XYZ file of C-alpha atoms in Angstrom:
674
model
C 61.484 246.795 25.540
C 61.703 249.924 23.393
C 61.315 253.361 24.903
C 59.191 256.129 23.410
C 61.389 259.060 22.463
C 60.739 262.501 21.096
C 61.341 262.938 17.396
C 64.816 264.232 16.719
C 66.130 263.634 20.228
C 69.424 261.771 20.189
C 70.041 259.281 22.974
C 71.889 256.032 23.288
C 69.412 253.167 23.582
C 69.336 251.659 27.032
C 70.989 248.347 27.762
C 67.561 246.801 28.183
C 67.106 246.550 24.436
C 70.558 245.139 23.745
C 69.185 241.596 23.739
C 68.388 238.921 21.234
C 64.602 238.299 21.217
C 65.160 234.926 19.594
C 67.182 233.740 22.575
C 66.034 236.187 25.295
C 65.215 234.633 28.625
C 65.443 235.241 32.378
C 66.768 233.198 35.223
C 63.288 233.046 36.765
C 61.783 231.221 33.765
C 64.587 228.738 33.148
C 67.054 226.802 35.177
C 70.631 227.977 35.456
C 71.713 225.413 32.835
C 69.031 226.489 30.382
C 70.039 230.105 30.902
C 73.620 229.278 29.948
C 72.449 227.316 26.915
C 70.300 230.264 25.822
C 73.220 232.673 26.098
C 75.428 230.236 24.212
C 72.907 229.976 21.360
C 72.543 233.750 21.265
C 76.307 234.185 20.985
C 76.409 231.438 18.365
C 73.764 233.207 16.255
C 75.701 236.480 16.412
C 78.954 234.808 15.428
C 77.255 232.901 12.630
C 76.080 236.181 11.100
C 79.581 237.659 11.279
C 81.072 234.484 9.806
C 78.590 234.561 6.940
C 79.457 238.185 6.165
C 83.157 237.327 6.311
C 82.637 234.367 3.958
C 80.650 236.574 1.571
C 83.453 239.152 1.449
C 86.115 236.477 0.893
C 84.039 235.065 -1.948
C 83.647 238.531 -3.466
C 87.398 239.149 -3.196
C 87.938 235.914 -5.102
C 85.424 237.018 -7.746
C 87.184 240.369 -8.058
C 90.263 238.480 -9.233
C 88.385 236.036 -11.471
C 85.905 238.293 -13.277
C 86.927 239.544 -16.722
C 83.803 241.291 -18.063
C 82.767 244.779 -16.992
C 79.764 247.024 -17.240
C 79.592 249.549 -20.050
C 80.327 252.582 -17.862
C 83.054 250.754 -15.924
C 85.238 250.988 -19.010
C 84.762 254.756 -19.011
C 85.895 254.852 -15.364
C 88.919 252.664 -16.161
C 89.844 254.794 -19.186
C 89.647 257.978 -17.109
C 91.717 256.390 -14.334
C 94.334 255.189 -16.825
C 94.559 258.687 -18.283
C 95.164 260.159 -14.825
C 97.558 257.452 -13.680
C 99.663 256.985 -16.804
C 99.219 260.241 -18.704
C 98.014 258.384 -21.802
C 95.095 260.800 -22.265
C 93.573 258.588 -24.966
C 90.122 259.865 -24.132
C 88.266 261.334 -21.165
C 84.616 260.430 -20.631
C 83.119 263.571 -19.194
C 79.871 262.007 -17.930
C 81.644 260.039 -15.182
C 82.126 261.620 -11.725
C 85.676 262.544 -10.837
C 86.521 260.899 -7.501
C 86.482 257.182 -8.348
C 88.924 257.449 -11.313
C 91.183 259.557 -9.081
C 91.143 256.912 -6.324
C 91.995 253.985 -8.595
C 94.456 255.868 -10.842
C 97.493 254.714 -8.744
C 96.627 251.103 -9.611
C 97.049 251.859 -13.307
C 100.292 253.695 -12.574
C 101.568 250.517 -10.902
C 100.280 248.433 -13.797
C 102.426 250.451 -16.171
C 105.488 250.405 -13.919
C 105.222 246.666 -13.244
C 104.194 245.806 -16.830
C 101.407 243.640 -15.397
C 98.496 243.643 -17.825
C 95.155 243.737 -15.985
C 96.598 244.692 -12.586
C 94.686 247.986 -12.519
C 91.352 246.267 -13.171
C 91.831 243.621 -10.488
C 93.091 246.067 -7.867
C 90.173 248.403 -8.597
C 87.658 245.590 -8.164
C 89.285 244.545 -4.876
C 89.017 248.133 -3.631
C 85.357 248.159 -4.625
C 84.709 244.997 -2.578
C 86.423 246.739 0.352
C 83.945 249.604 -0.097
C 81.103 247.093 0.008
C 82.460 245.619 3.242
C 82.801 249.103 4.743
C 79.236 249.853 3.683
C 77.991 246.790 5.582
C 80.001 247.890 8.617
C 78.539 251.385 8.348
C 75.013 249.936 8.158
C 75.700 248.061 11.393
C 77.204 251.078 13.161
C 74.474 253.393 11.927
C 71.635 251.154 13.064
C 73.262 250.853 16.498
C 72.681 254.577 16.946
C 68.950 253.958 17.305
C 68.423 250.205 17.698
C 69.749 247.351 19.780
C 72.954 245.605 18.807
C 71.023 242.485 17.788
C 68.555 244.440 15.651
C 71.413 246.329 13.982
C 73.052 242.985 13.248
C 69.856 241.749 11.596
C 69.680 244.882 9.469
C 73.266 244.361 8.346
C 72.540 240.694 7.575
C 69.583 241.602 5.358
C 71.744 244.188 3.608
C 74.506 241.624 3.037
C 71.934 239.271 1.487
C 70.606 241.895 -0.936
C 70.993 240.213 -4.321
C 71.709 243.345 -6.347
C 74.302 244.605 -3.839
C 76.048 241.233 -4.019
C 76.013 241.359 -7.805
C 77.384 244.901 -8.046
C 80.022 244.463 -5.298
C 82.839 243.073 -7.532
C 82.180 245.565 -10.368
C 83.707 249.031 -10.269
C 80.995 251.694 -10.305
C 80.235 254.775 -8.233
C 77.017 253.550 -6.593
C 78.218 251.449 -3.631
C 81.008 253.914 -2.689
C 78.428 256.698 -3.036
C 76.084 254.887 -0.636
C 79.006 254.334 1.752
C 79.972 258.011 1.843
C 76.332 259.113 2.126
C 75.747 256.847 5.130
C 79.023 258.038 6.680
C 77.996 261.691 6.312
C 74.710 261.127 8.124
C 76.382 258.934 10.761
C 78.845 261.671 11.715
C 76.130 264.321 11.455
C 73.878 262.537 13.979
C 76.836 262.201 16.341
C 77.487 265.956 16.383
C 75.499 266.575 19.611
C 77.886 264.246 21.454
C 81.154 264.966 19.595
C 81.946 268.660 19.265
C 85.642 268.395 18.407
C 86.857 270.212 15.323
C 88.360 266.949 14.057
C 84.835 265.495 13.951
C 83.649 268.427 11.824
C 86.677 268.165 9.534
C 85.999 264.467 8.992
C 82.370 265.304 8.193
C 83.508 267.900 5.627
C 85.725 265.462 3.755
C 83.067 262.746 3.782
C 80.495 265.164 2.364
C 82.912 266.250 -0.354
C 83.700 262.594 -1.135
C 79.984 261.768 -1.457
C 79.228 264.536 -3.944
C 82.449 263.896 -5.884
C 81.552 260.199 -6.102
C 78.050 260.889 -7.441
C 77.190 264.446 -8.439
C 73.439 264.013 -7.895
C 73.971 263.251 -4.186
C 74.809 266.874 -3.405
C 71.264 268.355 -3.441
C 69.679 265.445 -1.555
C 72.332 265.385 1.185
C 72.043 269.127 1.774
C 68.226 268.992 1.569
C 68.021 266.214 4.164
C 70.284 267.975 6.662
C 68.479 271.316 6.317
C 65.053 269.666 6.522
C 66.023 267.667 9.601
C 67.392 270.745 11.352
C 64.071 272.555 10.978
C 61.525 269.732 11.208
C 63.116 268.046 14.231
C 63.103 271.206 16.286
C 66.873 271.683 16.287
C 66.401 275.014 14.511
C 64.179 277.522 16.277
C 62.295 280.015 14.127
C 60.850 283.162 15.719
C 58.892 285.963 14.101
C 59.595 288.688 16.656
C 60.910 291.720 14.745
C 61.075 289.744 11.539
C 62.015 286.142 10.890
C 64.876 284.901 13.041
C 66.409 281.442 12.844
C 68.466 280.030 15.692
C 70.540 276.901 15.042
C 73.020 275.503 17.512
C 76.541 275.786 16.130
C 75.067 277.297 12.976
C 78.309 278.716 11.600
C 80.184 275.482 12.211
C 77.548 273.519 10.346
C 77.409 275.984 7.455
C 81.190 276.048 7.066
C 81.922 272.354 7.556
C 78.777 270.892 5.976
C 78.443 273.227 3.002
C 81.252 275.730 2.372
C 84.226 273.370 2.697
C 82.651 270.423 0.806
C 81.524 272.661 -2.054
C 84.963 274.297 -2.168
C 86.657 270.900 -2.317
C 84.240 269.877 -5.072
C 85.047 272.980 -7.115
C 88.803 272.512 -6.639
C 89.265 268.748 -7.002
C 87.093 268.275 -10.108
C 89.055 270.755 -12.304
C 92.317 269.252 -11.011
C 91.127 265.849 -12.236
C 90.387 267.435 -15.629
C 93.963 268.707 -15.763
C 95.480 265.372 -14.712
C 93.356 263.502 -17.257
C 94.268 265.900 -20.072
C 90.682 267.050 -20.479
C 91.576 270.760 -20.202
C 94.508 273.006 -19.176
C 94.486 274.500 -15.688
C 93.244 277.902 -16.810
C 90.078 276.622 -18.490
C 89.475 273.434 -16.466
C 86.818 274.914 -14.103
C 84.859 276.398 -16.997
C 85.134 273.139 -18.965
C 83.991 271.045 -16.011
C 80.847 273.059 -15.295
C 80.051 273.306 -19.003
C 80.170 269.499 -19.185
C 77.747 269.304 -16.251
C 75.234 271.497 -18.071
C 75.474 269.273 -21.146
C 75.006 266.199 -18.967
C 71.865 267.618 -17.341
C 70.435 268.441 -20.753
C 71.195 264.900 -21.974
C 69.486 263.291 -18.977
C 66.240 265.072 -19.808
C 65.897 262.892 -22.897
C 65.855 259.620 -20.893
C 63.427 260.603 -18.133
C 60.511 258.301 -17.368
C 56.976 259.584 -16.584
C 56.576 260.219 -12.844
C 54.013 257.484 -12.136
C 56.007 254.933 -14.115
C 59.114 256.007 -12.237
C 57.455 255.414 -8.851
C 56.155 251.998 -9.903
C 59.534 250.926 -11.294
C 61.513 251.990 -8.243
C 59.112 250.292 -5.818
C 59.387 247.125 -7.910
C 63.193 247.346 -7.890
C 63.195 247.616 -4.083
C 60.843 244.642 -3.783
C 62.938 242.524 -6.164
C 66.218 243.286 -4.406
C 64.900 243.061 -0.813
C 62.646 240.004 -1.372
C 59.006 239.947 -0.255
C 59.553 238.920 3.417
C 62.076 241.722 4.030
C 59.852 244.207 2.173
C 56.962 243.240 4.476
C 59.261 243.711 7.481
C 60.017 247.223 6.220
C 56.294 248.057 6.185
C 55.696 246.507 9.613
C 58.736 248.237 11.055
C 57.660 251.592 9.642
C 54.198 251.361 11.233
C 55.452 250.119 14.597
C 58.331 252.622 14.763
C 55.932 255.515 14.314
C 53.415 254.050 16.737
C 56.128 253.835 19.391
C 57.813 257.075 18.285
C 60.975 255.028 18.056
C 64.249 256.869 18.087
C 65.501 257.434 14.529
C 62.144 256.779 12.869
C 61.752 260.398 11.841
C 65.275 260.771 10.457
C 65.123 257.528 8.461
C 61.673 258.378 7.121
C 62.908 261.796 6.038
C 66.018 260.229 4.500
C 64.015 257.754 2.433
C 61.363 260.322 1.430
C 63.779 262.941 0.098
C 65.940 260.458 -1.809
C 62.963 258.547 -3.218
C 61.165 261.740 -4.265
C 64.302 263.025 -5.999
C 64.804 259.776 -7.900
C 61.165 259.364 -8.935
C 60.168 262.928 -9.736
C 63.365 264.822 -10.581
C 65.942 262.368 -11.979
C 63.474 259.823 -13.429
C 66.186 257.765 -15.097
C 65.650 254.520 -13.282
C 68.185 251.856 -12.452
C 68.185 249.857 -9.242
C 71.739 250.974 -8.433
C 70.562 254.580 -8.120
C 68.539 253.470 -5.069
C 71.532 252.220 -3.053
C 71.804 255.401 -0.913
C 68.265 254.894 0.426
C 68.674 251.201 1.274
C 69.993 251.894 4.788
C 66.829 253.583 6.151
C 64.780 250.707 4.750
C 66.959 248.192 6.585
C 66.443 250.239 9.744
C 62.711 249.579 9.472
C 63.252 245.957 8.392
C 65.407 245.204 11.442
C 63.004 246.981 13.760
C 60.014 245.201 12.196
C 61.571 241.768 12.696
C 62.496 242.650 16.262
C 58.882 243.642 16.935
C 57.501 240.429 15.428
C 59.870 238.231 17.428
C 59.206 240.142 20.652
C 55.455 239.894 20.129
C 55.668 236.178 19.445
C 57.854 235.645 22.523
C 55.299 237.373 24.765
C 52.429 235.463 23.151
C 53.925 232.025 23.722
C 53.485 231.834 27.535
C 49.729 232.209 27.065
C 49.681 228.913 25.167
C 50.834 227.029 28.291
C 53.558 225.051 26.516
C 57.092 224.279 27.636
C 59.764 226.926 27.475
C 61.844 224.888 25.054
C 58.854 224.556 22.747
C 58.288 228.307 22.950
C 61.904 228.940 22.062
C 61.710 226.467 19.194
C 58.644 228.212 17.758
C 60.340 231.610 17.898
C 63.487 230.210 16.288
C 61.471 228.470 13.551
C 59.605 231.690 12.791
C 62.884 233.621 12.597
C 64.499 231.105 10.268
C 61.436 230.952 8.012
C 61.587 234.719 7.505
C 65.321 234.643 6.796
C 65.045 231.677 4.416
C 63.925 233.699 1.377
C 66.600 236.460 1.531
C 69.258 233.829 2.314
C 68.206 231.830 -0.726
C 68.226 234.968 -2.912
C 71.700 235.927 -1.678
C 73.154 232.453 -2.204
C 71.617 232.200 -5.690
C 73.201 235.535 -6.548
C 76.577 234.258 -5.403
C 76.155 231.140 -7.539
C 75.209 233.258 -10.565
C 78.882 234.090 -11.016
C 79.649 230.451 -11.792
C 78.440 231.129 -15.338
C 81.589 230.923 -17.561
C 80.472 234.207 -19.104
C 81.916 236.183 -16.203
C 85.399 234.772 -16.768
C 85.321 235.376 -20.507
C 87.866 237.748 -22.059
C 85.717 238.173 -25.168
C 85.594 241.984 -24.982
C 89.356 242.323 -24.629
C 89.939 239.738 -27.368
C 87.626 241.501 -29.817
C 89.353 244.839 -29.244
C 92.851 243.430 -29.627
C 91.913 241.367 -32.687
C 90.544 244.528 -34.274
C 93.777 246.365 -33.510
C 95.837 243.544 -34.973
C 93.700 243.523 -38.108
C 94.101 247.304 -38.455
C 97.898 246.965 -38.387
C 98.574 250.539 -37.334
C 95.447 252.015 -38.897
C 92.428 253.367 -37.049
C 89.715 251.239 -35.407
C 86.168 252.624 -35.581
C 82.928 251.699 -33.866
C 79.918 251.742 -36.168
C 76.390 251.713 -34.744
C 74.944 251.507 -31.232
C 76.094 249.608 -28.126
C 76.236 245.843 -28.507
C 74.729 243.873 -25.576
C 76.773 241.118 -23.952
C 75.005 239.095 -21.282
C 75.082 235.813 -19.316
C 72.619 232.944 -19.650
C 70.446 234.363 -16.864
C 70.220 238.078 -17.598
C 66.904 239.155 -16.000
C 66.799 240.983 -12.678
C 63.535 242.708 -13.532
C 62.151 243.270 -17.024
C 61.867 246.996 -16.319
C 65.517 247.162 -15.204
C 67.265 247.655 -18.530
C 70.887 247.273 -17.479
C 71.182 245.226 -14.253
C 72.709 242.068 -15.766
C 73.522 243.380 -19.260
C 77.098 244.370 -20.122
C 77.148 246.473 -23.271
C 80.229 246.724 -25.435
C 80.857 250.087 -27.080
C 83.576 252.461 -28.216
C 84.659 253.144 -24.618
C 85.476 249.428 -24.259
C 87.846 249.720 -27.221
C 89.256 253.012 -25.958
C 90.247 251.392 -22.676
C 91.753 248.189 -24.066
C 93.530 249.808 -27.017
C 94.575 252.934 -25.099
C 93.555 255.178 -27.976
C 90.497 257.236 -28.761
C 87.903 255.251 -30.715
C 85.377 257.344 -32.610
C 81.773 256.322 -33.243
C 80.402 256.440 -36.763
C 76.660 257.018 -36.941
C 73.972 257.972 -39.433
C 75.352 255.603 -42.074
C 73.076 253.342 -44.083
C 74.411 249.786 -44.057
C 73.600 246.555 -45.822
C 74.591 243.140 -44.484
C 74.761 239.868 -46.386
C 72.794 236.919 -45.036
C 75.931 234.997 -44.072
C 77.392 238.109 -42.324
C 80.485 237.839 -44.524
C 80.033 241.263 -46.085
C 78.841 244.627 -44.808
C 78.518 247.634 -47.093
C 78.214 251.058 -45.498
C 77.013 253.805 -47.784
C 79.126 256.949 -47.510
C 81.858 255.338 -45.418
C 84.658 256.893 -47.489
C 83.774 260.271 -46.004
C 84.805 259.091 -42.537
C 87.495 256.407 -42.689
C 90.747 255.658 -44.441
C 92.264 252.725 -46.260
C 93.129 249.854 -43.917
C 90.867 251.075 -41.099
C 88.846 248.445 -39.247
C 85.149 248.681 -38.409
C 83.537 247.088 -35.371
C 79.964 247.151 -36.547
C 76.735 246.493 -34.669
C 74.107 245.792 -37.366
C 71.243 246.221 -34.878
C 69.430 249.536 -35.169
C 68.728 249.763 -31.411
C 70.797 249.121 -28.279
C 68.987 246.106 -26.868
C 68.192 246.047 -23.155
C 66.744 243.435 -20.805
C 63.246 243.797 -22.249
C 64.163 242.966 -25.848
C 67.353 240.902 -25.735
C 65.392 237.985 -27.178
C 65.088 240.055 -30.369
C 68.883 240.259 -30.795
C 69.559 238.413 -34.052
C 72.802 239.927 -35.340
C 76.433 239.274 -34.449
C 79.037 241.935 -33.940
C 80.908 242.278 -37.241
C 84.594 243.100 -37.696
C 85.891 244.027 -41.143
C 88.663 246.025 -42.790
C 87.983 248.848 -45.240
C 89.919 249.045 -48.499
C 89.957 252.385 -50.337
C 91.559 252.571 -53.772
C 92.336 256.117 -54.904
C 92.715 257.028 -58.597
C 94.071 260.380 -59.759
C 93.457 261.940 -63.218
C 96.098 261.724 -65.936
C 96.937 264.499 -68.378
C 94.645 264.596 -71.400
C 94.435 266.605 -74.590
C 92.463 269.845 -74.467
C 88.924 269.266 -75.618
C 89.230 265.517 -75.303
C 86.020 263.894 -74.053
C 87.769 261.192 -72.120
C 89.521 261.201 -68.730
C 91.829 258.456 -67.503
C 92.474 257.755 -63.814
C 95.287 255.631 -62.443
C 96.381 254.426 -59.007
C 100.009 254.222 -57.867
C 99.285 251.208 -55.674
C 97.428 249.369 -58.454
C 99.293 250.228 -61.699
C 97.357 247.709 -63.841
C 93.944 249.122 -62.893
C 92.438 252.040 -64.822
C 89.197 254.017 -64.676
C 87.824 255.920 -67.691
C 85.289 258.716 -67.843
C 83.950 258.948 -71.415
C 81.484 261.625 -72.540
C 79.214 260.739 -75.462
C 75.837 261.672 -76.908
C 74.215 259.155 -74.586
C 75.744 260.758 -71.458
C 78.653 259.831 -69.218
C 80.117 256.353 -69.119
C 82.356 255.266 -66.235
C 84.278 252.095 -66.975
C 87.307 250.314 -65.640
C 89.570 247.321 -66.090
C 92.291 245.455 -64.210
C 90.338 244.883 -60.997
C 89.796 241.781 -58.921
C 86.197 240.655 -59.014
C 84.376 242.141 -56.053
C 81.687 244.600 -55.000
C 82.840 248.237 -55.057
C 81.416 251.580 -54.029
C 82.341 254.523 -56.277
C 83.049 258.046 -54.921
C 83.952 261.341 -56.609
C 86.287 263.697 -54.754
C 85.255 267.157 -55.991
C 87.343 270.335 -55.506
C 86.205 272.555 -52.580
C 83.856 269.834 -51.307
C 84.904 268.470 -47.901
C 83.704 264.872 -48.204
C 83.725 262.512 -51.207
C 80.374 262.109 -52.956
C 78.879 258.642 -53.228
C 78.066 257.855 -56.862
C 77.283 254.184 -57.351
C 77.634 250.592 -56.176
C 78.768 248.015 -58.716
C 80.229 244.528 -59.245
C 83.199 243.772 -61.463
C 83.163 240.809 -63.821
C 86.376 239.456 -65.312
C 88.076 242.488 -63.779
C 85.909 245.017 -65.668
C 82.902 247.233 -65.028
C 80.853 249.846 -66.844
C 78.288 252.350 -65.493
C 76.165 254.649 -67.691
C 74.751 258.048 -66.612
C 72.406 259.762 -69.059
C 71.742 263.520 -69.312
C 75.366 264.417 -68.442
C 76.636 267.119 -70.808
C 80.247 267.597 -69.683
C 83.072 265.846 -67.902
C 83.172 266.506 -64.156
C 86.139 268.265 -62.536
C 87.553 265.770 -60.058
C 90.503 265.626 -57.672
C 90.327 261.844 -57.573
C 88.074 258.828 -57.768
C 87.737 256.515 -54.786
C 86.689 252.878 -54.855
C 85.696 251.327 -51.527
C 85.659 247.599 -50.882
C 86.042 245.373 -47.824
C 88.041 242.402 -46.711
C 86.004 239.376 -45.656
C 84.004 240.299 -42.571
C 84.288 238.307 -39.332
C 80.958 237.767 -37.544
C 81.355 237.453 -33.760
C 78.695 236.025 -31.453
C 79.897 237.113 -27.972
C 76.746 235.954 -26.201
C 77.375 232.315 -27.058
C 80.662 232.388 -25.207
C 79.091 230.755 -22.140
C 77.897 227.754 -24.167
C 80.456 225.000 -23.771
C 79.830 223.651 -27.244
C 80.514 226.958 -28.985
C 83.992 228.059 -30.063
C 85.380 231.054 -28.246
C 86.278 234.277 -29.978
C 86.295 234.662 -33.705
């Protein structure tokens, strides 16, 4: 039985609804023995759910230790945390929120002190699984505010079976901790009418600050929801006598502890993180932090989806992650909760509406993980919807004039049939991690091989992100990143503990066997002995077009031979250039009636790119591409009337390139690594 309550009124549900409709019975309808059996089965069902959740968490803890690959932005988080924890300051990725790197920084401090390679990664993933477990616990506690214990348990079970939550649990990102802190803020906020201690307000302040520090875009939606609920639920009284007057109970407490203190903590902690990470000195850290936020907002405008497409994509993501039966329960629960004016229906509807509107119409950069903070209100309706269906079926059964045991069997069968699909989806997601891909160290190996090849010289990333993905990489075709793990310069920055620059806007040419890559103009950016990690693809492939990925990642070393001019007689129409490192090689510039001839001898046969370094010109000028034959070459330029004034001549060539196919690493018949 569910009581009709006024919207916004907070009451503890009566003990009458703290029952399991699957096993619910009375002593009048069954014998004393059957009553005991029913209670035993009810207790068994509850314990089975808790045991399943415990098993899931243990499995995820094991995965946290086993997994070796990471998402693209996880490497940025790790690099920031390493900079804070060890003072390496190789690079700071300004687009990442500040709290998560600060929380896991001590793990990287311990990694350095203990000289245990990989300790920081593993400890960070374990902490993230703990956050997932706390999120499930918060879902259960939150739903108990408005629903029966059994219904809250069902909502938590459905949340634990969510395939995308299971997949993201062992990977370090801000989304699950952000959902945890968001749910915690609203949980403590709804308990304010019953708990007026200052300690409760202080806890609420720190949780609010943690939420907005974990994900910056949570700040406006959290504040909007609380303000909207205060006014729309009737907590705030607005009068128009002698002007507009607003009366809110404990208004100053709420303003100070829900807004002033969290915003102050946000403005203080973020610049401190910038100082610890070496991003900026203390005096300019606040200005630098807020300047970075403005740049980030401007960047996000370029990836926004159209509003209607955004709505369709996000609804599809919810359906894919919840499964169809649970999605239908959400719809049924929403209708029935509003018909019965169920306690909490208004708050959860407002919660979902504000967050969903913000994601679809303001942010419009769609990934399923951005929807995690609005999952809890949906599971409120899903749990309530299932409870309504089971209660309705239980009351319908006596009219069929069948035995009580048969009635109970029908209700149990119906319950299990609904749970079968989400259980299957959750188990399949757990089994997904058995793909050898997830235990591959291919990203780390590529980075360290590149460093070894460079031998003290610089490593560069050339091109866009390179996608690395398992055999089954599709969550939804419109979800570009869910199961795709891109490798990029931040991956190298983390593993090599040094800043890795990205070279772009260079025209490249690749041989058919991938053994040679020529990059036009490369001498203007790199030095002799530097190593390129080159993605030949012109676009960063996502889920929708991974089948079009046809190129390997290429690793090669750049060789730059520099030749300086020798003294020549005044008026002589010939210049000679020599190299200290290659004393037997010479380059000649000869001016004749036919123009300028550039020739050379003493070279190994290879393909070279010729550059002129001109005085007062910042970058060398690309002149020509040529092959040597028997150690010699000759290039003719007509219509040249005088010898050029040059600081030096540069010849660029490459060592044999190494093509790497990371995405075949999960095939047992393919060699690992290079």
